[in-house]
Short mmCIF file of C-alpha atoms and ligand atoms in Angstrom, two decimals:
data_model
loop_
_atom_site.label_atom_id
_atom_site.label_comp_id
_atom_site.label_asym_id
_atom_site.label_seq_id
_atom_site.Cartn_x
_atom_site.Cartn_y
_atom_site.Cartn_z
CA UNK Y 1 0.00 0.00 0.00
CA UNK Y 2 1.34 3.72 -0.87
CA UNK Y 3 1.53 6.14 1.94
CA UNK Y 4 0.79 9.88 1.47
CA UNK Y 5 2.37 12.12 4.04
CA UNK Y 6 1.54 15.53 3.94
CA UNK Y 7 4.45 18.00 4.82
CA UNK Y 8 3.09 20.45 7.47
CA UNK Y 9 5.63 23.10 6.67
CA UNK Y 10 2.81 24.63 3.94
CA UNK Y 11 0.06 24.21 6.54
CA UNK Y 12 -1.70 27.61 8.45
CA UNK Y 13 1.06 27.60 11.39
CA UNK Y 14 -1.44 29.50 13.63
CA UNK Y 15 -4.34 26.64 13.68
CA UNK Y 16 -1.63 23.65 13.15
CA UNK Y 17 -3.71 21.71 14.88
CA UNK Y 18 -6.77 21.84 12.78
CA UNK Y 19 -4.88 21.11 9.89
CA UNK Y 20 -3.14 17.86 10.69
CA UNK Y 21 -7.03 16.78 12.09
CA UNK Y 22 -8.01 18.13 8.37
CA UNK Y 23 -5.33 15.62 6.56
CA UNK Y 24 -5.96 13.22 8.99
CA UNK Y 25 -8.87 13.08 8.02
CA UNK Y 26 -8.37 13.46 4.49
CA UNK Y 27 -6.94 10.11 4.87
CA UNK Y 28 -2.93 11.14 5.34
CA UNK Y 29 -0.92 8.14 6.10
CA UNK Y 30 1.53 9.86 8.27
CA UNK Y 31 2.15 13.44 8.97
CA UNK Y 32 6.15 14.85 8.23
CA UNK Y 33 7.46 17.43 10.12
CA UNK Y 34 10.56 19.39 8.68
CA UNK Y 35 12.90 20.35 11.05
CA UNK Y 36 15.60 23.25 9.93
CA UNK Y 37 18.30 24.59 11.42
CA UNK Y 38 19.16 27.56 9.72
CA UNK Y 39 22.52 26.14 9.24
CA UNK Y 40 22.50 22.59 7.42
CA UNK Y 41 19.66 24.08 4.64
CA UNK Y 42 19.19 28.17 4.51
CA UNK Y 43 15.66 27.71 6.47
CA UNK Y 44 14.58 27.35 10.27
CA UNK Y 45 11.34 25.79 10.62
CA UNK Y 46 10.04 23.73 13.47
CA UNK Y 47 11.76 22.24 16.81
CA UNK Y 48 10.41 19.78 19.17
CA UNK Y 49 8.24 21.65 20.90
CA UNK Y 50 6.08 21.84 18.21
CA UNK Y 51 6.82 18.10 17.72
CA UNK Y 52 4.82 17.44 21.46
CA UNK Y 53 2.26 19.86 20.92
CA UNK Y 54 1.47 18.25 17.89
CA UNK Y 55 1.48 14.84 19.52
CA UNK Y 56 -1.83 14.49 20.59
CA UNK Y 57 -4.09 15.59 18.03
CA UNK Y 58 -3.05 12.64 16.01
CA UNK Y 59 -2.65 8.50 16.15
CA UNK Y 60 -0.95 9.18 12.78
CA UNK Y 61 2.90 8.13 12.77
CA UNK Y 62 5.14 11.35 12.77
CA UNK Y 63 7.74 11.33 10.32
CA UNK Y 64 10.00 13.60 11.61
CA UNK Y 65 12.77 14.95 8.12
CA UNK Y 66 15.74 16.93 10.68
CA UNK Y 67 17.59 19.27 8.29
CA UNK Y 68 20.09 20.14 10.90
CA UNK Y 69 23.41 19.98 12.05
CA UNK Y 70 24.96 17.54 14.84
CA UNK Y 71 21.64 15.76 14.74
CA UNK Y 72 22.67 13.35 17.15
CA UNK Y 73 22.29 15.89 19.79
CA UNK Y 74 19.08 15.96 19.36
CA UNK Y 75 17.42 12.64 19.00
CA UNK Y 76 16.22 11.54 22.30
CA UNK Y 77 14.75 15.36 22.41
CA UNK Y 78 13.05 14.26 19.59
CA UNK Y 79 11.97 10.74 20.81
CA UNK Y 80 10.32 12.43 23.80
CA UNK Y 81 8.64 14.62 21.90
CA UNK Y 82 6.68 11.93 20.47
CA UNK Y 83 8.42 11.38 16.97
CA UNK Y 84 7.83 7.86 15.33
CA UNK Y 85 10.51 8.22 12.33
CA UNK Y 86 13.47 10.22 12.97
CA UNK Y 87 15.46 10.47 9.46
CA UNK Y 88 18.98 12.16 9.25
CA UNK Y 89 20.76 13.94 5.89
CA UNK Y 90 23.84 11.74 4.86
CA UNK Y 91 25.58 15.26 4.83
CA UNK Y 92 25.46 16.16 7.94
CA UNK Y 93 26.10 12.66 9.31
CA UNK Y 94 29.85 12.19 9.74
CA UNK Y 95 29.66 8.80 11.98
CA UNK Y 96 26.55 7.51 10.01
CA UNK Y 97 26.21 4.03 11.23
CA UNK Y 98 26.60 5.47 15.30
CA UNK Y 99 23.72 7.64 14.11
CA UNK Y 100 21.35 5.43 12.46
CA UNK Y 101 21.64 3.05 15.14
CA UNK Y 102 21.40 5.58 18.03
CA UNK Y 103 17.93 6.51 16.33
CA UNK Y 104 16.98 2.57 16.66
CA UNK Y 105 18.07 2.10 19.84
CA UNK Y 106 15.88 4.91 21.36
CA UNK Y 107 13.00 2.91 20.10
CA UNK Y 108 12.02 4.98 17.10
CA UNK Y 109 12.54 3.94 13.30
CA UNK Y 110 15.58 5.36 11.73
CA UNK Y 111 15.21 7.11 8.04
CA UNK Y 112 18.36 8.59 5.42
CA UNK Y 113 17.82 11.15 3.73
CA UNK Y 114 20.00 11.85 0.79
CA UNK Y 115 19.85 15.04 -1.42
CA UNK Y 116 19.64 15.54 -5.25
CA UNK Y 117 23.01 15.59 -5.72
CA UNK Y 118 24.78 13.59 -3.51
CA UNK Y 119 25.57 10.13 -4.84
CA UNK Y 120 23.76 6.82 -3.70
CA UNK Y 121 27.11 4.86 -2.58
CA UNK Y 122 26.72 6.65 0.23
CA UNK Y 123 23.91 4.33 0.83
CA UNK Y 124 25.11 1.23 0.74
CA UNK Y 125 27.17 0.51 3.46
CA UNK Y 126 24.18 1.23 5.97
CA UNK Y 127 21.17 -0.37 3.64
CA UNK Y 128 20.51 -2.95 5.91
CA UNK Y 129 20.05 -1.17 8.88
CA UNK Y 130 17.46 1.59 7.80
CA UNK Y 131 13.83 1.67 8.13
CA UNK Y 132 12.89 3.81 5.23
CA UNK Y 133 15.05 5.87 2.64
CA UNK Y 134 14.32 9.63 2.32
CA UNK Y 135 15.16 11.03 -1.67
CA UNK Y 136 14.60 14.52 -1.64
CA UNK Y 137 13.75 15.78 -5.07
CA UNK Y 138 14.25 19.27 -4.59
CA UNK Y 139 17.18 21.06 -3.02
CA UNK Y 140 16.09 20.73 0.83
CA UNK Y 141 15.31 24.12 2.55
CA UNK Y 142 11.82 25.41 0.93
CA UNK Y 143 8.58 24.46 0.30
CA UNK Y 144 6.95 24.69 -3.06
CA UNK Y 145 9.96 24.00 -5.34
CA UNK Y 146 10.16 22.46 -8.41
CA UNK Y 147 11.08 18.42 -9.10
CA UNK Y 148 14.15 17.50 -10.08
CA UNK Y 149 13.97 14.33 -12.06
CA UNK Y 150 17.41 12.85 -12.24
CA UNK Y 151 16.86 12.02 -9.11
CA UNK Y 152 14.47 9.30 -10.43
CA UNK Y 153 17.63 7.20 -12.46
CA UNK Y 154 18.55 6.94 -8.87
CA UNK Y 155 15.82 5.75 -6.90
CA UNK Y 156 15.51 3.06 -9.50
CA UNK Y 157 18.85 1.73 -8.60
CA UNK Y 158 18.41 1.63 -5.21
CA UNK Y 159 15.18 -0.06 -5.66
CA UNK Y 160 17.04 -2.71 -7.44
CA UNK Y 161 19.40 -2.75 -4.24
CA UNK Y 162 16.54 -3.15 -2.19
CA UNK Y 163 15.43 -6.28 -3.93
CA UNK Y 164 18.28 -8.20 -4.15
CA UNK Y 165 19.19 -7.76 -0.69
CA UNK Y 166 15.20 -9.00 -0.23
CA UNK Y 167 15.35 -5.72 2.64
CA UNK Y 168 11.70 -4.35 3.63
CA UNK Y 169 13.02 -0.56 4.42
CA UNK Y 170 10.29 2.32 2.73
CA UNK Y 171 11.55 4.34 -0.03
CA UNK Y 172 10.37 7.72 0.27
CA UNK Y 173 10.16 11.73 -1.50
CA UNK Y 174 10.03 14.90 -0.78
CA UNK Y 175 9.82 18.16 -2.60
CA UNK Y 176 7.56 19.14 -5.90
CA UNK Y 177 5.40 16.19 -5.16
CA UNK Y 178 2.23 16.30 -7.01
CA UNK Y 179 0.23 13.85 -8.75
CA UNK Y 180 2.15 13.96 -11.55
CA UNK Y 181 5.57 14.06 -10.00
CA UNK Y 182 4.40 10.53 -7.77
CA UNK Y 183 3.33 8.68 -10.85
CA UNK Y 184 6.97 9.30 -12.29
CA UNK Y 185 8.50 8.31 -8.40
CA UNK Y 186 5.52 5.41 -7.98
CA UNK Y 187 7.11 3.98 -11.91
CA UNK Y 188 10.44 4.38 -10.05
CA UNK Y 189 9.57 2.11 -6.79
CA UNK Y 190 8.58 4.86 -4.39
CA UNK Y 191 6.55 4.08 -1.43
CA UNK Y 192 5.88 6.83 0.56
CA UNK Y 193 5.02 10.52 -0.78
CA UNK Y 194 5.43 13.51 1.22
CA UNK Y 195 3.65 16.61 -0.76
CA UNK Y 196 3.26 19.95 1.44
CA UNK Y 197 1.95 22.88 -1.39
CA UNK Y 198 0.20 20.39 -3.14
CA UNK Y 199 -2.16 19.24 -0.39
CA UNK Y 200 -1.72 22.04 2.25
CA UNK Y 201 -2.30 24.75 -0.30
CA UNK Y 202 -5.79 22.53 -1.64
CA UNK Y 203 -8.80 23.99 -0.14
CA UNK Y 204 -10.04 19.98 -0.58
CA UNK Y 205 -7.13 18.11 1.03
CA UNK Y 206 -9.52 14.85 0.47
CA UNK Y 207 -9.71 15.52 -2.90
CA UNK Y 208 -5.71 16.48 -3.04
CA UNK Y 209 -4.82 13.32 -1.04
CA UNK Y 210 -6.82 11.08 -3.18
CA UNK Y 211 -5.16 12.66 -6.65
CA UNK Y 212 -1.56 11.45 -5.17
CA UNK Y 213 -3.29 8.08 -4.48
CA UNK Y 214 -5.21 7.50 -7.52
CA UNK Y 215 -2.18 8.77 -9.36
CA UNK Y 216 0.47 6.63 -7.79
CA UNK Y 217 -1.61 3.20 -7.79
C1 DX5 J 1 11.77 20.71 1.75
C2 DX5 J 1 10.97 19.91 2.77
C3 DX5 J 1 9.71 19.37 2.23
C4 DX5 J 1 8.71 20.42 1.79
C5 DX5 J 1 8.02 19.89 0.58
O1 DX5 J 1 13.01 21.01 2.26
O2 DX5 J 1 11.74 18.82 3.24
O3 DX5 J 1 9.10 18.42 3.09
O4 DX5 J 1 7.76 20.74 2.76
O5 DX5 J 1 7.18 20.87 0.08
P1 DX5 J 1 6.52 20.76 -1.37
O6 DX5 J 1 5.70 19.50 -1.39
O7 DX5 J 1 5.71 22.00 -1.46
O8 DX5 J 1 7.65 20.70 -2.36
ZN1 ZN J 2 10.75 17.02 4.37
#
């Protein structure tokens, strides 16, 4: 089954709440929060105090994207705050494998992300050990940017990874997801779609959910 997981960076920030009950719903799989630092990507979004206020007005898992530097500082902050997912940028992960398997041992499942243009033998050594893999498919940083579709060649070889190794981990994107954009990642072997402008900025997010999922089925 494809998961759709609405990005709430695009969302109305003063009535958050409402709007993750809204996707919710709407029939959103999971709900991803972008974290930013200001430093790793030219943006500073949420921290985890948003992450716990959140955490009540949903059951749905919280797929929680960090954009930030020394991320292991942060992850049982993170954990507490009631994330279900914690996934970490190959970039800003010097000691990758500590990392990865920090996030697992505080009980959460552990994501990589890996951006447009870094390559995916970074990937490899650590394949077996993740729960999903993050492609972003914009430069990381903004909201409502435009697909970059070489990143597609590259998903497909990692797909191909993931099946000879017989591994379960999700393969995910994020950035210019519409439901265009998640037929083209879907044909790739995409699992999970994260789309913030093109359900947040829907006044029918059932009817923008259910594009994605018609579209990628
Ligand atoms: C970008 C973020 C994305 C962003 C996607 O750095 O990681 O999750 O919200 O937004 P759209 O779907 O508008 O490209
Ligand atoms: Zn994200």
């Amino acid at each position: 089954m494809k998961k759709i997981a609405p990005s709430i960076l695009s969302a109305d920030f003063a009535r958050l709440g409402d709007e993750i009950k809204d996707v919710a719903l709407a029939g959103a799989d999971y709900i991803h929060i972008d974290v930013m630092d200001g430093h790793f990507v030219p943006n500073i979004t949420i921290g985890p105090l948003i992450v716990e206020a959140v955490r009540p007005v949903t059951t749905l898992p919280l797929d929680v994207h960090l954009m930030i530097e020394n991320p292991d500082q942060y992850i049982a902050t993170f954990v507490k705050a009631g994330a279900d997912i914690i996934s970490v940028h190959v970039e800003a992960c010097p000691h990758l494998h500590r990392t990865i398997h920090a996030i697992k041992a505080a009980g959460v499942k552990a994501g990589l992300v890996i951006n447009p243009a870094t390559s995916i033998e970074h990937v490899r050594p650590i394949i077996k050990d993740l729960d999903l893999l993050l492609f972003m498919t914009v430069n990381p940083g903004f909201g409502g940017q435009q697909f970059i579709p070489t990143v597609l060649e590259q998903i497909k070889i990692v797909n191909r990874w993931r099946s000879e190794l017989n591994l379960e981990f999700e393969i995910e994107v994020d950035g210019g997801i519409n439901a265009e954009t998640a037929k083209l990642c879907a044909d790739a072997g995409v699992d999970v779609f994260v789309a913030g402008s093109a359900i947040f900025n829907q006044p029918d997010r059932r009817q923008a959910i259910l594009s994605i999922r018609q579209a990628v089925q």
